[in-house]
mmCIF file of N, CA and C in Angstrom:
data_model
loop_
_atom_site.group_PDB
_atom_site.id
_atom_site.type_symbol
_atom_site.label_atom_id
_atom_site.label_comp_id
_atom_site.label_asym_id
_atom_site.label_seq_id
_atom_site.Cartn_x
_atom_site.Cartn_y
_atom_site.Cartn_z
ATOM 1 N N MET A 1 -47.606 27.286 33.936
ATOM 2 C CA MET A 1 -46.660 27.802 32.965
ATOM 3 C C MET A 1 -45.628 28.678 33.675
ATOM 4 N N GLU A 2 -44.390 28.511 33.296
ATOM 5 C CA GLU A 2 -43.316 29.269 33.924
ATOM 6 C C GLU A 2 -43.295 30.706 33.411
ATOM 7 N N LEU A 3 -42.964 31.604 34.303
ATOM 8 C CA LEU A 3 -42.887 33.021 33.948
ATOM 9 C C LEU A 3 -41.670 33.292 33.077
ATOM 10 N N THR A 4 -41.795 34.284 32.214
ATOM 11 C CA THR A 4 -40.634 34.756 31.467
ATOM 12 C C THR A 4 -39.831 35.675 32.381
ATOM 13 N N ASN A 5 -38.599 35.931 32.009
ATOM 14 C CA ASN A 5 -37.785 36.855 32.797
ATOM 15 C C ASN A 5 -38.341 38.268 32.736
ATOM 16 N N GLU A 6 -38.935 38.625 31.607
ATOM 17 C CA GLU A 6 -39.585 39.938 31.509
ATOM 18 C C GLU A 6 -40.719 40.044 32.531
ATOM 19 N N GLU A 7 -41.488 38.990 32.672
ATOM 20 C CA GLU A 7 -42.576 38.987 33.658
ATOM 21 C C GLU A 7 -42.030 39.054 35.081
ATOM 22 N N ARG A 8 -40.944 38.348 35.333
ATOM 23 C CA ARG A 8 -40.305 38.408 36.658
ATOM 24 C C ARG A 8 -39.876 39.842 36.976
ATOM 25 N N ARG A 9 -39.219 40.476 36.005
ATOM 26 C CA ARG A 9 -38.776 41.861 36.197
ATOM 27 C C ARG A 9 -39.961 42.768 36.481
ATOM 28 N N HIS A 10 -41.024 42.624 35.712
ATOM 29 C CA HIS A 10 -42.208 43.473 35.878
ATOM 30 C C HIS A 10 -42.819 43.292 37.273
ATOM 31 N N ILE A 11 -43.007 42.069 37.698
ATOM 32 C CA ILE A 11 -43.593 41.793 39.016
ATOM 33 C C ILE A 11 -42.750 42.419 40.119
ATOM 34 N N LEU A 12 -41.449 42.193 40.068
ATOM 35 C CA LEU A 12 -40.583 42.683 41.146
ATOM 36 C C LEU A 12 -40.437 44.198 41.115
ATOM 37 N N ARG A 13 -40.411 44.793 39.949
ATOM 38 C CA ARG A 13 -40.350 46.262 39.876
ATOM 39 C C ARG A 13 -41.635 46.896 40.401
ATOM 40 N N MET A 14 -42.770 46.282 40.130
ATOM 41 C CA MET A 14 -44.043 46.784 40.673
ATOM 42 C C MET A 14 -44.050 46.659 42.197
ATOM 43 N N GLN A 15 -43.543 45.554 42.706
ATOM 44 C CA GLN A 15 -43.454 45.391 44.152
ATOM 45 C C GLN A 15 -42.512 46.424 44.757
ATOM 46 N N HIS A 16 -41.402 46.692 44.093
ATOM 47 C CA HIS A 16 -40.475 47.714 44.584
ATOM 48 C C HIS A 16 -41.161 49.074 44.650
ATOM 49 N N ALA A 17 -41.944 49.404 43.637
ATOM 50 C CA ALA A 17 -42.661 50.687 43.637
ATOM 51 C C ALA A 17 -43.636 50.754 44.809
ATOM 52 N N HIS A 18 -44.360 49.687 45.050
ATOM 53 C CA HIS A 18 -45.303 49.653 46.173
ATOM 54 C C HIS A 18 -44.554 49.722 47.506
ATOM 55 N N LEU A 19 -43.467 48.987 47.604
ATOM 56 C CA LEU A 19 -42.682 48.973 48.836
ATOM 57 C C LEU A 19 -42.083 50.347 49.131
ATOM 58 N N ARG A 20 -41.719 51.083 48.102
ATOM 59 C CA ARG A 20 -41.194 52.439 48.315
ATOM 60 C C ARG A 20 -42.232 53.330 49.003
ATOM 61 N N ARG A 21 -43.500 53.159 48.665
ATOM 62 C CA ARG A 21 -44.562 53.937 49.330
ATOM 63 C C ARG A 21 -44.698 53.523 50.798
ATOM 64 N N THR A 22 -44.586 52.243 51.071
ATOM 65 C CA THR A 22 -44.656 51.757 52.452
ATOM 66 C C THR A 22 -43.452 52.250 53.247
ATOM 67 N N ILE A 23 -42.297 52.258 52.622
ATOM 68 C CA ILE A 23 -41.085 52.769 53.268
ATOM 69 C C ILE A 23 -41.259 54.245 53.601
ATOM 70 N N LYS A 24 -41.808 55.003 52.675
ATOM 71 C CA LYS A 24 -42.033 56.436 52.914
ATOM 72 C C LYS A 24 -42.949 56.640 54.124
ATOM 73 N N ALA A 25 -43.993 55.833 54.245
ATOM 74 C CA ALA A 25 -44.903 55.936 55.399
ATOM 75 C C ALA A 25 -44.174 55.591 56.691
ATOM 76 N N ALA A 26 -43.323 54.581 56.663
ATOM 77 C CA ALA A 26 -42.555 54.207 57.857
ATOM 78 C C ALA A 26 -41.572 55.316 58.228
ATOM 79 N N GLN A 27 -40.950 55.924 57.230
ATOM 80 C CA GLN A 27 -40.035 57.039 57.494
ATOM 81 C C GLN A 27 -40.768 58.209 58.139
ATOM 82 N N MET A 28 -41.943 58.524 57.623
ATOM 83 C CA MET A 28 -42.719 59.639 58.182
ATOM 84 C C MET A 28 -43.114 59.351 59.630
ATOM 85 N N ALA A 29 -43.534 58.129 59.912
ATOM 86 C CA ALA A 29 -43.910 57.762 61.279
ATOM 87 C C ALA A 29 -42.698 57.809 62.201
ATOM 88 N N ALA A 30 -41.560 57.344 61.725
ATOM 89 C CA ALA A 30 -40.350 57.348 62.546
ATOM 90 C C ALA A 30 -39.879 58.775 62.824
ATOM 91 N N ARG A 31 -39.893 59.612 61.807
ATOM 92 C CA ARG A 31 -39.506 61.016 62.015
ATOM 93 C C ARG A 31 -40.480 61.707 62.966
ATOM 94 N N GLY A 32 -41.763 61.397 62.806
ATOM 95 C CA GLY A 32 -42.768 61.958 63.705
ATOM 96 C C GLY A 32 -42.557 61.513 65.135
ATOM 97 N N ALA A 33 -42.213 60.259 65.336
ATOM 98 C CA ALA A 33 -41.963 59.750 66.688
ATOM 99 C C ALA A 33 -40.741 60.427 67.304
ATOM 100 N N LEU A 34 -39.700 60.604 66.512
ATOM 101 C CA LEU A 34 -38.494 61.261 67.024
ATOM 102 C C LEU A 34 -38.747 62.728 67.363
ATOM 103 N N ALA A 35 -39.657 63.361 66.628
ATOM 104 C CA ALA A 35 -39.981 64.772 66.865
ATOM 105 C C ALA A 35 -41.086 64.951 67.903
ATOM 106 N N GLY A 36 -41.603 63.852 68.425
ATOM 107 C CA GLY A 36 -42.686 63.933 69.402
ATOM 108 C C GLY A 36 -44.034 64.242 68.777
ATOM 109 N N MET A 37 -44.153 64.075 67.473
ATOM 110 C CA MET A 37 -45.390 64.384 66.757
ATOM 111 C C MET A 37 -46.228 63.138 66.461
ATOM 112 N N ALA A 38 -45.652 61.957 66.647
ATOM 113 C CA ALA A 38 -46.373 60.702 66.406
ATOM 114 C C ALA A 38 -46.194 59.809 67.626
ATOM 115 N N SER A 39 -47.197 59.033 67.916
ATOM 116 C CA SER A 39 -47.148 58.152 69.082
ATOM 117 C C SER A 39 -46.381 56.872 68.759
ATOM 118 N N ALA A 40 -46.015 56.162 69.816
ATOM 119 C CA ALA A 40 -45.375 54.861 69.643
ATOM 120 C C ALA A 40 -46.305 53.914 68.900
ATOM 121 N N GLY A 41 -47.601 54.035 69.134
ATOM 122 C CA GLY A 41 -48.576 53.194 68.444
ATOM 123 C C GLY A 41 -48.592 53.439 66.949
ATOM 124 N N GLU A 42 -48.496 54.705 66.548
ATOM 125 C CA GLU A 42 -48.457 55.033 65.116
ATOM 126 C C GLU A 42 -47.199 54.459 64.463
ATOM 127 N N LEU A 43 -46.095 54.565 65.178
ATOM 128 C CA LEU A 43 -44.849 54.000 64.676
ATOM 129 C C LEU A 43 -44.963 52.481 64.571
ATOM 130 N N GLN A 44 -45.545 51.871 65.579
ATOM 131 C CA GLN A 44 -45.691 50.416 65.582
ATOM 132 C C GLN A 44 -46.545 49.943 64.400
ATOM 133 N N VAL A 45 -47.607 50.656 64.105
ATOM 134 C CA VAL A 45 -48.459 50.307 62.959
ATOM 135 C C VAL A 45 -47.657 50.407 61.658
ATOM 136 N N ALA A 46 -46.881 51.471 61.511
ATOM 137 C CA ALA A 46 -46.097 51.666 60.289
ATOM 138 C C ALA A 46 -45.013 50.600 60.145
ATOM 139 N N VAL A 47 -44.349 50.265 61.244
ATOM 140 C CA VAL A 47 -43.297 49.248 61.201
ATOM 141 C C VAL A 47 -43.908 47.870 60.931
ATOM 142 N N SER A 48 -45.068 47.606 61.499
ATOM 143 C CA SER A 48 -45.748 46.326 61.244
ATOM 144 C C SER A 48 -46.161 46.203 59.780
ATOM 145 N N ALA A 49 -46.630 47.297 59.191
ATOM 146 C CA ALA A 49 -46.988 47.286 57.764
ATOM 147 C C ALA A 49 -45.745 47.046 56.912
ATOM 148 N N LEU A 50 -44.643 47.689 57.281
ATOM 149 C CA LEU A 50 -43.391 47.485 56.568
ATOM 150 C C LEU A 50 -42.963 46.023 56.667
ATOM 151 N N GLU A 51 -43.061 45.463 57.859
ATOM 152 C CA GLU A 51 -42.686 44.058 58.045
ATOM 153 C C GLU A 51 -43.543 43.145 57.160
ATOM 154 N N ARG A 52 -44.827 43.319 57.217
ATOM 155 C CA ARG A 52 -45.746 42.466 56.457
ATOM 156 C C ARG A 52 -45.439 42.532 54.955
ATOM 157 N N GLU A 53 -45.302 43.734 54.440
ATOM 158 C CA GLU A 53 -45.075 43.891 53.004
ATOM 159 C C GLU A 53 -43.674 43.464 52.580
ATOM 160 N N LEU A 54 -42.687 43.769 53.415
ATOM 161 C CA LEU A 54 -41.325 43.386 53.056
ATOM 162 C C LEU A 54 -41.159 41.870 53.092
ATOM 163 N N LEU A 55 -41.694 41.214 54.110
ATOM 164 C CA LEU A 55 -41.564 39.757 54.178
ATOM 165 C C LEU A 55 -42.239 39.084 52.985
ATOM 166 N N ALA A 56 -43.388 39.585 52.582
ATOM 167 C CA ALA A 56 -44.066 39.031 51.404
ATOM 168 C C ALA A 56 -43.217 39.255 50.149
ATOM 169 N N HIS A 57 -42.635 40.443 50.035
ATOM 170 C CA HIS A 57 -41.793 40.745 48.875
ATOM 171 C C HIS A 57 -40.547 39.863 48.852
ATOM 172 N N LEU A 58 -39.894 39.701 49.997
ATOM 173 C CA LEU A 58 -38.685 38.875 50.039
ATOM 174 C C LEU A 58 -38.989 37.449 49.594
ATOM 175 N N ALA A 59 -40.100 36.910 50.078
ATOM 176 C CA ALA A 59 -40.487 35.547 49.694
ATOM 177 C C ALA A 59 -40.736 35.456 48.188
ATOM 178 N N GLU A 60 -41.413 36.444 47.643
ATOM 179 C CA GLU A 60 -41.704 36.448 46.203
ATOM 180 C C GLU A 60 -40.427 36.632 45.391
ATOM 181 N N GLU A 61 -39.556 37.504 45.842
ATOM 182 C CA GLU A 61 -38.293 37.734 45.146
ATOM 183 C C GLU A 61 -37.462 36.452 45.119
ATOM 184 N N GLU A 62 -37.428 35.761 46.244
ATOM 185 C CA GLU A 62 -36.695 34.498 46.306
ATOM 186 C C GLU A 62 -37.346 33.453 45.400
ATOM 187 N N ARG A 63 -38.658 33.387 45.410
ATOM 188 C CA ARG A 63 -39.370 32.414 44.572
ATOM 189 C C ARG A 63 -39.095 32.665 43.084
ATOM 190 N N LEU A 64 -39.044 33.933 42.695
ATOM 191 C CA LEU A 64 -38.867 34.275 41.287
ATOM 192 C C LEU A 64 -37.411 34.251 40.825
ATOM 193 N N LEU A 65 -36.483 34.617 41.708
ATOM 194 C CA LEU A 65 -35.092 34.764 41.277
ATOM 195 C C LEU A 65 -34.188 33.582 41.604
ATOM 196 N N GLU A 66 -34.417 32.916 42.729
ATOM 197 C CA GLU A 66 -33.497 31.843 43.117
ATOM 198 C C GLU A 66 -33.348 30.747 42.064
ATOM 199 N N PRO A 67 -34.424 30.298 41.419
ATOM 200 C CA PRO A 67 -34.257 29.211 40.445
ATOM 201 C C PRO A 67 -33.412 29.586 39.225
ATOM 202 N N ILE A 68 -33.313 30.867 38.919
ATOM 203 C CA ILE A 68 -32.616 31.260 37.690
ATOM 204 C C ILE A 68 -31.335 32.050 37.924
ATOM 205 N N LEU A 69 -31.219 32.706 39.062
ATOM 206 C CA LEU A 69 -30.111 33.635 39.287
ATOM 207 C C LEU A 69 -28.749 32.949 39.196
ATOM 208 N N ALA A 70 -28.598 31.813 39.826
ATOM 209 C CA ALA A 70 -27.302 31.136 39.847
ATOM 210 C C ALA A 70 -26.867 30.663 38.464
ATOM 211 N N LYS A 71 -27.811 30.504 37.553
ATOM 212 C CA LYS A 71 -27.508 29.959 36.222
ATOM 213 C C LYS A 71 -27.298 31.031 35.158
ATOM 214 N N LEU A 72 -27.483 32.294 35.490
ATOM 215 C CA LEU A 72 -27.443 33.347 34.475
ATOM 216 C C LEU A 72 -26.073 33.539 33.845
ATOM 217 N N ASP A 73 -25.055 33.559 34.682
ATOM 218 C CA ASP A 73 -23.699 33.773 34.189
ATOM 219 C C ASP A 73 -22.718 33.301 35.257
ATOM 220 N N ALA A 74 -21.442 33.559 35.035
ATOM 221 C CA ALA A 74 -20.414 33.090 35.967
ATOM 222 C C ALA A 74 -20.540 33.710 37.353
ATOM 223 N N TRP A 75 -21.152 34.887 37.453
ATOM 224 C CA TRP A 75 -21.296 35.565 38.741
ATOM 225 C C TRP A 75 -22.637 35.287 39.403
ATOM 226 N N GLY A 76 -23.465 34.503 38.755
ATOM 227 C CA GLY A 76 -24.784 34.183 39.291
ATOM 228 C C GLY A 76 -24.771 33.617 40.702
ATOM 229 N N PRO A 77 -23.894 32.639 41.001
ATOM 230 C CA PRO A 77 -23.871 32.107 42.369
ATOM 231 C C PRO A 77 -23.523 33.166 43.425
ATOM 232 N N VAL A 78 -22.655 34.101 43.068
ATOM 233 C CA VAL A 78 -22.315 35.183 44.003
ATOM 234 C C VAL A 78 -23.519 36.096 44.191
ATOM 235 N N ARG A 79 -24.191 36.434 43.106
ATOM 236 C CA ARG A 79 -25.398 37.265 43.202
ATOM 237 C C ARG A 79 -26.446 36.597 44.095
ATOM 238 N N LEU A 80 -26.629 35.297 43.924
ATOM 239 C CA LEU A 80 -27.609 34.570 44.720
ATOM 240 C C LEU A 80 -27.216 34.558 46.193
ATOM 241 N N SER A 81 -25.950 34.343 46.491
ATOM 242 C CA SER A 81 -25.482 34.359 47.885
ATOM 243 C C SER A 81 -25.677 35.728 48.519
ATOM 244 N N LEU A 82 -25.393 36.783 47.774
ATOM 245 C CA LEU A 82 -25.589 38.140 48.295
ATOM 246 C C LEU A 82 -27.065 38.432 48.535
ATOM 247 N N LEU A 83 -27.930 37.990 47.628
ATOM 248 C CA LEU A 83 -29.369 38.176 47.803
ATOM 249 C C LEU A 83 -29.841 37.485 49.081
ATOM 250 N N ARG A 84 -29.420 36.249 49.273
ATOM 251 C CA ARG A 84 -29.819 35.500 50.473
ATOM 252 C C ARG A 84 -29.292 36.161 51.746
ATOM 253 N N ALA A 85 -28.052 36.624 51.716
ATOM 254 C CA ALA A 85 -27.470 37.272 52.899
ATOM 255 C C ALA A 85 -28.203 38.566 53.231
ATOM 256 N N GLU A 86 -28.497 39.364 52.223
ATOM 257 C CA GLU A 86 -29.210 40.627 52.443
ATOM 258 C C GLU A 86 -30.607 40.364 52.989
ATOM 259 N N HIS A 87 -31.292 39.387 52.445
ATOM 260 C CA HIS A 87 -32.632 39.058 52.929
ATOM 261 C C HIS A 87 -32.599 38.549 54.367
ATOM 262 N N ALA A 88 -31.601 37.743 54.712
ATOM 263 C CA ALA A 88 -31.479 37.253 56.091
ATOM 264 C C ALA A 88 -31.265 38.422 57.052
ATOM 265 N N HIS A 89 -30.434 39.369 56.654
ATOM 266 C CA HIS A 89 -30.190 40.555 57.482
ATOM 267 C C HIS A 89 -31.477 41.362 57.657
ATOM 268 N N GLN A 90 -32.199 41.578 56.579
ATOM 269 C CA GLN A 90 -33.440 42.356 56.650
ATOM 270 C C GLN A 90 -34.470 41.673 57.545
ATOM 271 N N ARG A 91 -34.581 40.364 57.438
ATOM 272 C CA ARG A 91 -35.517 39.626 58.298
ATOM 273 C C ARG A 91 -35.115 39.739 59.769
ATOM 274 N N ALA A 92 -33.824 39.663 60.041
ATOM 275 C CA ALA A 92 -33.348 39.748 61.425
ATOM 276 C C ALA A 92 -33.628 41.124 62.024
ATOM 277 N N VAL A 93 -33.376 42.177 61.271
ATOM 278 C CA VAL A 93 -33.639 43.532 61.773
ATOM 279 C C VAL A 93 -35.134 43.725 62.002
ATOM 280 N N LEU A 94 -35.952 43.267 61.072
ATOM 281 C CA LEU A 94 -37.407 43.373 61.243
ATOM 282 C C LEU A 94 -37.882 42.635 62.486
ATOM 283 N N ALA A 95 -37.312 41.477 62.751
ATOM 284 C CA ALA A 95 -37.712 40.704 63.932
ATOM 285 C C ALA A 95 -37.443 41.491 65.210
ATOM 286 N N VAL A 96 -36.340 42.204 65.245
ATOM 287 C CA VAL A 96 -36.029 43.024 66.425
ATOM 288 C C VAL A 96 -36.969 44.223 66.503
ATOM 289 N N LEU A 97 -37.169 44.904 65.377
ATOM 290 C CA LEU A 97 -38.001 46.111 65.369
ATOM 291 C C LEU A 97 -39.467 45.831 65.676
ATOM 292 N N THR A 98 -39.925 44.636 65.401
ATOM 293 C CA THR A 98 -41.331 44.307 65.645
ATOM 294 C C THR A 98 -41.521 43.434 66.879
ATOM 295 N N GLY A 99 -40.440 43.118 67.547
ATOM 296 C CA GLY A 99 -40.534 42.293 68.755
ATOM 297 C C GLY A 99 -41.144 43.061 69.918
ATOM 298 N N ARG A 100 -41.708 42.320 70.838
ATOM 299 C CA ARG A 100 -42.349 42.931 72.010
ATOM 300 C C ARG A 100 -41.403 43.808 72.827
ATOM 301 N N SER A 101 -40.170 43.376 72.947
ATOM 302 C CA SER A 101 -39.225 44.112 73.792
ATOM 303 C C SER A 101 -38.785 45.432 73.173
ATOM 304 N N ALA A 102 -39.064 45.648 71.896
ATOM 305 C CA ALA A 102 -38.620 46.879 71.231
ATOM 306 C C ALA A 102 -39.448 48.088 71.629
ATOM 307 N N TRP A 103 -40.700 47.890 71.992
ATOM 308 C CA TRP A 103 -41.598 49.033 72.095
ATOM 309 C C TRP A 103 -41.456 49.910 73.324
ATOM 310 N N PRO A 104 -40.865 49.472 74.396
ATOM 311 C CA PRO A 104 -40.568 50.465 75.435
ATOM 312 C C PRO A 104 -39.521 51.499 74.978
ATOM 313 N N ALA A 105 -38.758 51.157 73.947
ATOM 314 C CA ALA A 105 -37.716 52.061 73.438
ATOM 315 C C ALA A 105 -38.099 52.558 72.047
ATOM 316 N N SER A 106 -39.269 53.184 71.942
ATOM 317 C CA SER A 106 -39.759 53.577 70.616
ATOM 318 C C SER A 106 -38.830 54.577 69.928
ATOM 319 N N TRP A 107 -38.123 55.405 70.669
ATOM 320 C CA TRP A 107 -37.184 56.345 70.051
ATOM 321 C C TRP A 107 -36.048 55.581 69.371
ATOM 322 N N LEU A 108 -35.604 54.476 69.991
ATOM 323 C CA LEU A 108 -34.556 53.647 69.398
ATOM 324 C C LEU A 108 -35.087 52.930 68.150
ATOM 325 N N VAL A 109 -36.313 52.421 68.239
ATOM 326 C CA VAL A 109 -36.954 51.775 67.094
ATOM 327 C C VAL A 109 -37.117 52.785 65.956
ATOM 328 N N ALA A 110 -37.492 54.002 66.286
ATOM 329 C CA ALA A 110 -37.672 55.038 65.260
ATOM 330 C C ALA A 110 -36.359 55.302 64.525
ATOM 331 N N GLY A 111 -35.283 55.452 65.268
ATOM 332 C CA GLY A 111 -33.982 55.698 64.639
ATOM 333 C C GLY A 111 -33.535 54.545 63.763
ATOM 334 N N ARG A 112 -33.711 53.336 64.271
ATOM 335 C CA ARG A 112 -33.295 52.161 63.495
ATOM 336 C C ARG A 112 -34.220 51.932 62.296
ATOM 337 N N THR A 113 -35.482 52.305 62.430
ATOM 338 C CA THR A 113 -36.408 52.206 61.300
ATOM 339 C C THR A 113 -35.949 53.120 60.168
ATOM 340 N N LEU A 114 -35.547 54.334 60.504
ATOM 341 C CA LEU A 114 -35.041 55.251 59.475
ATOM 342 C C LEU A 114 -33.815 54.664 58.779
ATOM 343 N N SER A 115 -32.927 54.103 59.568
ATOM 344 C CA SER A 115 -31.724 53.495 59.004
ATOM 345 C C SER A 115 -32.075 52.316 58.097
ATOM 346 N N MET A 116 -32.992 51.481 58.558
ATOM 347 C CA MET A 116 -33.390 50.333 57.743
ATOM 348 C C MET A 116 -34.062 50.782 56.446
ATOM 349 N N CYS A 117 -34.883 51.802 56.528
ATOM 350 C CA CYS A 117 -35.547 52.317 55.324
ATOM 351 C C CYS A 117 -34.521 52.802 54.305
ATOM 352 N N ASP A 118 -33.496 53.508 54.772
ATOM 353 C CA ASP A 118 -32.423 53.941 53.869
ATOM 354 C C ASP A 118 -31.740 52.733 53.231
ATOM 355 N N ASP A 119 -31.467 51.704 54.053
ATOM 356 C CA ASP A 119 -30.838 50.483 53.540
ATOM 357 C C ASP A 119 -31.718 49.790 52.503
ATOM 358 N N LEU A 120 -33.021 49.750 52.759
ATOM 359 C CA LEU A 120 -33.944 49.095 51.827
ATOM 360 C C LEU A 120 -33.982 49.815 50.482
ATOM 361 N N ILE A 121 -33.992 51.131 50.523
ATOM 362 C CA ILE A 121 -33.997 51.905 49.276
ATOM 363 C C ILE A 121 -32.718 51.637 48.488
ATOM 364 N N THR A 122 -31.584 51.639 49.179
ATOM 365 C CA THR A 122 -30.310 51.343 48.528
ATOM 366 C C THR A 122 -30.314 49.940 47.944
ATOM 367 N N ASP A 123 -30.841 48.982 48.695
ATOM 368 C CA ASP A 123 -30.894 47.599 48.231
ATOM 369 C C ASP A 123 -31.788 47.457 46.996
ATOM 370 N N MET A 124 -32.933 48.123 46.997
ATOM 371 C CA MET A 124 -33.821 48.041 45.832
ATOM 372 C C MET A 124 -33.185 48.692 44.607
ATOM 373 N N GLU A 125 -32.468 49.795 44.807
ATOM 374 C CA GLU A 125 -31.764 50.428 43.687
ATOM 375 C C GLU A 125 -30.727 49.473 43.108
ATOM 376 N N PHE A 126 -29.997 48.782 43.996
ATOM 377 C CA PHE A 126 -29.015 47.791 43.550
ATOM 378 C C PHE A 126 -29.703 46.671 42.770
ATOM 379 N N GLU A 127 -30.792 46.144 43.315
ATOM 380 C CA GLU A 127 -31.505 45.050 42.649
ATOM 381 C C GLU A 127 -32.037 45.488 41.285
ATOM 382 N N ASP A 128 -32.612 46.683 41.226
ATOM 383 C CA ASP A 128 -33.124 47.184 39.949
ATOM 384 C C ASP A 128 -32.002 47.301 38.918
ATOM 385 N N ARG A 129 -30.848 47.753 39.370
ATOM 386 C CA ARG A 129 -29.712 47.987 38.479
ATOM 387 C C ARG A 129 -28.967 46.690 38.145
ATOM 388 N N GLU A 130 -28.757 45.830 39.133
ATOM 389 C CA GLU A 130 -27.875 44.678 38.960
ATOM 390 C C GLU A 130 -28.591 43.344 38.743
ATOM 391 N N LEU A 131 -29.757 43.164 39.325
ATOM 392 C CA LEU A 131 -30.441 41.871 39.215
ATOM 393 C C LEU A 131 -31.594 41.892 38.222
ATOM 394 N N LEU A 132 -32.266 43.024 38.108
ATOM 395 C CA LEU A 132 -33.448 43.109 37.254
ATOM 396 C C LEU A 132 -33.165 43.802 35.928
ATOM 397 N N ASP A 133 -31.909 44.018 35.631
ATOM 398 C CA ASP A 133 -31.514 44.677 34.391
ATOM 399 C C ASP A 133 -31.825 43.781 33.188
ATOM 400 N N GLU A 134 -32.321 44.380 32.127
ATOM 401 C CA GLU A 134 -32.684 43.636 30.924
ATOM 402 C C GLU A 134 -31.487 42.928 30.296
ATOM 403 N N LYS A 135 -30.299 43.469 30.482
ATOM 404 C CA LYS A 135 -29.107 42.837 29.912
ATOM 405 C C LYS A 135 -28.735 41.559 30.662
ATOM 406 N N LEU A 136 -29.103 41.465 31.914
ATOM 407 C CA LEU A 136 -28.792 40.276 32.706
ATOM 408 C C LEU A 136 -29.950 39.285 32.688
ATOM 409 N N LEU A 137 -31.107 39.749 33.026
ATOM 410 C CA LEU A 137 -32.284 38.890 33.158
ATOM 411 C C LEU A 137 -33.046 38.902 31.829
ATOM 412 N N ARG A 138 -32.541 38.114 30.878
ATOM 413 C CA ARG A 138 -33.051 38.107 29.508
ATOM 414 C C ARG A 138 -33.888 36.862 29.250
ATOM 415 N N ASP A 139 -34.682 36.936 28.195
ATOM 416 C CA ASP A 139 -35.448 35.774 27.761
ATOM 417 C C ASP A 139 -34.841 35.101 26.531
ATOM 418 N N ASP A 140 -33.944 35.805 25.843
ATOM 419 C CA ASP A 140 -33.319 35.192 24.670
ATOM 420 C C ASP A 140 -31.925 34.701 25.030
ATOM 421 N N LEU A 141 -31.298 34.042 24.102
ATOM 422 C CA LEU A 141 -29.980 33.468 24.360
ATOM 423 C C LEU A 141 -28.852 34.293 23.772
ATOM 424 N N ILE A 142 -29.161 35.471 23.253
ATOM 425 C CA ILE A 142 -28.136 36.326 22.665
ATOM 426 C C ILE A 142 -27.325 36.957 23.782
ATOM 427 N N LEU A 143 -26.016 36.879 23.652
ATOM 428 C CA LEU A 143 -25.140 37.504 24.629
ATOM 429 C C LEU A 143 -24.774 38.889 24.139
ATOM 430 N N LEU A 144 -25.099 39.894 24.921
ATOM 431 C CA LEU A 144 -24.760 41.263 24.552
ATOM 432 C C LEU A 144 -23.281 41.502 24.786
ATOM 433 N N ASP A 145 -22.677 42.306 23.932
ATOM 434 C CA ASP A 145 -21.273 42.674 24.045
ATOM 435 C C ASP A 145 -20.345 41.470 23.916
ATOM 436 N N ALA A 146 -20.816 40.404 23.321
ATOM 437 C CA ALA A 146 -19.970 39.227 23.121
ATOM 438 C C ALA A 146 -19.156 39.424 21.842
ATOM 439 N N SER A 147 -17.963 38.910 21.848
ATOM 440 C CA SER A 147 -17.088 39.021 20.690
ATOM 441 C C SER A 147 -16.760 37.623 20.185
ATOM 442 N N ASP A 148 -16.636 37.481 18.876
ATOM 443 C CA ASP A 148 -16.273 36.173 18.335
ATOM 444 C C ASP A 148 -14.767 36.071 18.104
ATOM 445 N N ALA A 149 -14.023 37.026 18.605
ATOM 446 C CA ALA A 149 -12.571 37.026 18.430
ATOM 447 C C ALA A 149 -11.893 36.119 19.426
#
């Protein structure tokens, strides 16, 4: 049975809440590494957890939103293209941060991890506001703010 849009919103918002906790842990590890209070190994564990959870979330978000996003309204194809571009960027940055060659430069990884975490929070806020909004991702066919004039 296909999910309703309400169910899609609920699943993705719950994932965003969980991901925010993982992001917070990665931020703490990165700040600790920059301050000399956390080891490169601790940072690596936090970044690996972020990678694992973010990649799973991106796949689920694409599975749930791609089939319907382009059809929602006239701007749907643009929203879908932006979602795909943002996800490709996030995957590319994660690949660098978790690659073998990154770990001799843990201070650089720590700084970029903080930057990526800020970007992820901003991206989730955008998605919550623009993609998961009840006015956009609806289950009924009523158009809000529509005029018959």
